[in-house]
Short mmCIF file of N, CA and C in Angstrom, two decimals:
data_model
loop_
_atom_site.label_atom_id
_atom_site.label_comp_id
_atom_site.label_asym_id
_atom_site.label_seq_id
_atom_site.Cartn_x
_atom_site.Cartn_y
_atom_site.Cartn_z
N UNK A 1 27.80 -59.51 -23.22
CA UNK A 1 26.57 -60.00 -22.65
C UNK A 1 26.02 -59.04 -21.59
N UNK A 2 26.90 -58.32 -20.91
CA UNK A 2 26.45 -57.34 -19.92
C UNK A 2 25.61 -56.27 -20.60
N UNK A 3 26.09 -55.76 -21.72
CA UNK A 3 25.37 -54.70 -22.43
C UNK A 3 24.01 -55.20 -22.92
N UNK A 4 23.93 -56.42 -23.40
CA UNK A 4 22.66 -57.00 -23.86
C UNK A 4 21.67 -57.09 -22.71
N UNK A 5 22.15 -57.53 -21.55
CA UNK A 5 21.28 -57.65 -20.38
C UNK A 5 20.78 -56.27 -19.94
N UNK A 6 21.67 -55.30 -19.91
CA UNK A 6 21.28 -53.94 -19.50
C UNK A 6 20.26 -53.34 -20.46
N UNK A 7 20.43 -53.59 -21.75
CA UNK A 7 19.49 -53.07 -22.74
C UNK A 7 18.11 -53.68 -22.62
N UNK A 8 18.02 -54.88 -22.07
CA UNK A 8 16.73 -55.56 -21.97
C UNK A 8 16.02 -55.33 -20.63
N UNK A 9 16.68 -54.68 -19.68
CA UNK A 9 16.08 -54.48 -18.36
C UNK A 9 14.74 -53.75 -18.45
N UNK A 10 14.67 -52.68 -19.22
CA UNK A 10 13.43 -51.89 -19.31
C UNK A 10 12.29 -52.72 -19.89
N UNK A 11 12.59 -53.66 -20.77
CA UNK A 11 11.56 -54.50 -21.37
C UNK A 11 11.06 -55.59 -20.42
N UNK A 12 11.89 -55.97 -19.49
CA UNK A 12 11.56 -57.07 -18.57
C UNK A 12 10.81 -56.57 -17.34
N UNK A 13 11.15 -55.37 -16.87
CA UNK A 13 10.55 -54.85 -15.64
C UNK A 13 9.15 -54.31 -15.87
N UNK A 14 8.30 -54.47 -14.85
CA UNK A 14 6.99 -53.83 -14.84
C UNK A 14 7.18 -52.41 -14.33
N UNK A 15 6.21 -51.56 -14.58
CA UNK A 15 6.26 -50.19 -14.11
C UNK A 15 6.44 -50.15 -12.59
N UNK A 16 7.41 -49.37 -12.13
CA UNK A 16 7.69 -49.26 -10.71
C UNK A 16 8.62 -50.32 -10.16
N UNK A 17 8.91 -51.34 -10.95
CA UNK A 17 9.82 -52.40 -10.49
C UNK A 17 11.25 -51.88 -10.52
N UNK A 18 12.08 -52.43 -9.66
CA UNK A 18 13.47 -52.01 -9.57
C UNK A 18 14.42 -53.14 -9.93
N UNK A 19 15.59 -52.72 -10.42
CA UNK A 19 16.66 -53.66 -10.72
C UNK A 19 17.92 -53.15 -10.04
N UNK A 20 18.66 -54.05 -9.42
CA UNK A 20 19.91 -53.69 -8.75
C UNK A 20 21.04 -54.45 -9.46
N UNK A 21 22.07 -53.70 -9.82
CA UNK A 21 23.22 -54.29 -10.51
C UNK A 21 24.45 -54.12 -9.63
N UNK A 22 25.12 -55.21 -9.36
CA UNK A 22 26.33 -55.21 -8.54
C UNK A 22 27.50 -55.48 -9.46
N UNK A 23 28.48 -54.56 -9.48
CA UNK A 23 29.66 -54.74 -10.33
C UNK A 23 30.90 -54.86 -9.45
N UNK A 24 31.92 -55.49 -10.01
CA UNK A 24 33.16 -55.69 -9.28
C UNK A 24 34.37 -55.09 -9.99
N UNK A 25 34.19 -54.59 -11.20
CA UNK A 25 35.29 -54.02 -11.97
C UNK A 25 34.88 -52.65 -12.50
N UNK A 26 35.83 -51.74 -12.58
CA UNK A 26 35.52 -50.37 -13.00
C UNK A 26 34.98 -50.32 -14.42
N UNK A 27 35.44 -51.20 -15.30
CA UNK A 27 34.92 -51.20 -16.67
C UNK A 27 33.46 -51.63 -16.72
N UNK A 28 33.12 -52.62 -15.91
CA UNK A 28 31.72 -53.04 -15.82
C UNK A 28 30.87 -51.91 -15.27
N UNK A 29 31.36 -51.26 -14.22
CA UNK A 29 30.59 -50.19 -13.59
C UNK A 29 30.37 -49.03 -14.55
N UNK A 30 31.35 -48.73 -15.34
CA UNK A 30 31.22 -47.64 -16.32
C UNK A 30 30.13 -47.95 -17.34
N UNK A 31 30.09 -49.19 -17.81
CA UNK A 31 29.06 -49.61 -18.77
C UNK A 31 27.68 -49.48 -18.14
N UNK A 32 27.53 -49.94 -16.91
CA UNK A 32 26.24 -49.88 -16.21
C UNK A 32 25.82 -48.43 -16.01
N UNK A 33 26.73 -47.61 -15.53
CA UNK A 33 26.43 -46.20 -15.27
C UNK A 33 25.99 -45.48 -16.54
N UNK A 34 26.72 -45.65 -17.61
CA UNK A 34 26.38 -44.96 -18.86
C UNK A 34 25.07 -45.46 -19.45
N UNK A 35 24.84 -46.75 -19.38
CA UNK A 35 23.60 -47.31 -19.92
C UNK A 35 22.39 -46.79 -19.13
N UNK A 36 22.50 -46.74 -17.82
CA UNK A 36 21.41 -46.24 -17.00
C UNK A 36 21.16 -44.75 -17.26
N UNK A 37 22.20 -43.97 -17.42
CA UNK A 37 22.04 -42.53 -17.70
C UNK A 37 21.35 -42.29 -19.04
N UNK A 38 21.66 -43.11 -20.03
CA UNK A 38 21.13 -42.93 -21.38
C UNK A 38 19.71 -43.45 -21.54
N UNK A 39 19.26 -44.29 -20.63
CA UNK A 39 17.94 -44.91 -20.74
C UNK A 39 16.83 -43.90 -20.48
N UNK A 40 15.85 -43.88 -21.35
CA UNK A 40 14.69 -43.00 -21.19
C UNK A 40 13.58 -43.69 -20.41
N UNK A 41 13.69 -45.01 -20.22
CA UNK A 41 12.66 -45.79 -19.55
C UNK A 41 12.96 -46.07 -18.08
N UNK A 42 14.14 -45.67 -17.61
CA UNK A 42 14.56 -46.00 -16.25
C UNK A 42 14.92 -44.75 -15.46
N UNK A 43 14.53 -44.73 -14.19
CA UNK A 43 14.95 -43.69 -13.25
C UNK A 43 16.08 -44.25 -12.40
N UNK A 44 17.13 -43.48 -12.23
CA UNK A 44 18.22 -43.89 -11.36
C UNK A 44 17.80 -43.59 -9.92
N UNK A 45 17.80 -44.60 -9.07
CA UNK A 45 17.35 -44.45 -7.69
C UNK A 45 18.44 -43.82 -6.83
N UNK A 46 19.65 -44.32 -6.92
CA UNK A 46 20.75 -43.79 -6.12
C UNK A 46 21.67 -42.96 -7.03
N UNK A 47 21.74 -41.66 -6.75
CA UNK A 47 22.56 -40.77 -7.57
C UNK A 47 24.04 -41.10 -7.43
N UNK A 48 24.46 -41.47 -6.23
CA UNK A 48 25.84 -41.89 -6.01
C UNK A 48 25.86 -43.41 -5.85
N UNK A 49 26.91 -44.01 -6.36
CA UNK A 49 27.05 -45.45 -6.27
C UNK A 49 27.14 -45.87 -4.80
N UNK A 50 26.59 -47.03 -4.50
CA UNK A 50 26.63 -47.57 -3.14
C UNK A 50 27.84 -48.50 -3.04
N UNK A 51 28.68 -48.23 -2.06
CA UNK A 51 29.88 -49.06 -1.87
C UNK A 51 29.87 -49.63 -0.45
N UNK A 52 30.72 -50.60 -0.22
CA UNK A 52 30.80 -51.26 1.09
C UNK A 52 31.37 -50.31 2.14
N UNK A 53 30.88 -50.45 3.35
CA UNK A 53 31.40 -49.68 4.47
C UNK A 53 32.75 -50.26 4.91
N UNK A 54 33.47 -49.50 5.72
CA UNK A 54 34.76 -49.99 6.22
C UNK A 54 34.58 -51.27 7.02
N UNK A 55 33.49 -51.34 7.78
CA UNK A 55 33.23 -52.55 8.58
C UNK A 55 32.97 -53.75 7.67
N UNK A 56 32.19 -53.55 6.61
CA UNK A 56 31.92 -54.64 5.67
C UNK A 56 33.21 -55.11 5.02
N UNK A 57 34.06 -54.18 4.63
CA UNK A 57 35.34 -54.55 3.99
C UNK A 57 36.22 -55.32 4.97
N UNK A 58 36.18 -54.91 6.23
CA UNK A 58 36.96 -55.60 7.26
C UNK A 58 36.48 -57.05 7.41
N UNK A 59 35.16 -57.25 7.39
CA UNK A 59 34.59 -58.59 7.55
C UNK A 59 34.63 -59.40 6.25
N UNK A 60 34.62 -58.70 5.12
CA UNK A 60 34.59 -59.37 3.81
C UNK A 60 35.47 -58.58 2.84
N UNK A 61 36.77 -58.84 2.80
CA UNK A 61 37.70 -58.05 1.99
C UNK A 61 37.34 -57.98 0.50
N UNK A 62 36.68 -59.00 -0.02
CA UNK A 62 36.32 -58.99 -1.44
C UNK A 62 35.25 -57.95 -1.77
N UNK A 63 34.57 -57.43 -0.76
CA UNK A 63 33.52 -56.44 -1.00
C UNK A 63 34.10 -55.06 -1.32
N UNK A 64 35.39 -54.87 -1.16
CA UNK A 64 35.98 -53.54 -1.35
C UNK A 64 35.81 -53.02 -2.77
N UNK A 65 35.72 -53.88 -3.75
CA UNK A 65 35.58 -53.42 -5.13
C UNK A 65 34.12 -53.43 -5.62
N UNK A 66 33.20 -53.89 -4.81
CA UNK A 66 31.80 -53.99 -5.22
C UNK A 66 31.12 -52.62 -5.24
N UNK A 67 30.34 -52.40 -6.30
CA UNK A 67 29.56 -51.17 -6.45
C UNK A 67 28.14 -51.54 -6.83
N UNK A 68 27.17 -50.90 -6.20
CA UNK A 68 25.76 -51.21 -6.42
C UNK A 68 25.05 -50.00 -7.03
N UNK A 69 24.30 -50.25 -8.10
CA UNK A 69 23.49 -49.22 -8.75
C UNK A 69 22.07 -49.76 -8.89
N UNK A 70 21.08 -48.89 -8.63
CA UNK A 70 19.68 -49.31 -8.64
C UNK A 70 18.89 -48.39 -9.57
N UNK A 71 18.02 -49.00 -10.38
CA UNK A 71 17.13 -48.24 -11.26
C UNK A 71 15.70 -48.73 -11.09
N UNK A 72 14.77 -47.87 -11.48
CA UNK A 72 13.35 -48.20 -11.40
C UNK A 72 12.72 -47.87 -12.75
N UNK A 73 11.83 -48.75 -13.22
CA UNK A 73 11.16 -48.49 -14.49
C UNK A 73 10.15 -47.37 -14.32
N UNK A 74 10.21 -46.40 -15.24
CA UNK A 74 9.31 -45.25 -15.21
C UNK A 74 7.89 -45.66 -15.58
N UNK A 75 6.93 -44.88 -15.11
CA UNK A 75 5.54 -45.06 -15.51
C UNK A 75 5.41 -44.60 -16.95
N UNK A 76 4.99 -45.48 -17.82
CA UNK A 76 4.89 -45.19 -19.26
C UNK A 76 3.94 -44.04 -19.54
N UNK A 77 2.92 -43.86 -18.72
CA UNK A 77 1.94 -42.82 -18.92
C UNK A 77 2.50 -41.43 -18.60
N UNK A 78 3.50 -41.37 -17.71
CA UNK A 78 4.07 -40.10 -17.28
C UNK A 78 5.23 -39.66 -18.15
N UNK A 79 5.69 -40.48 -19.08
CA UNK A 79 6.84 -40.13 -19.93
C UNK A 79 6.54 -38.98 -20.77
#
């Protein structure tokens, strides 16, 4: 179901709209990363994955495995 959702993101977003995906497992993150790289309709906003700071992990230990990736729908006219 993750792959189906990722494949439909470009169809759901308006031009310039962004989607943020938060993953908690390395296998999920790999799927998200590869799907975003292969997409011709999406620009990757953050080249490096966003992870929790040491302070965040100290306050919320479950955040240590969280990874955030953000994409933006490309302008169809500029493709």
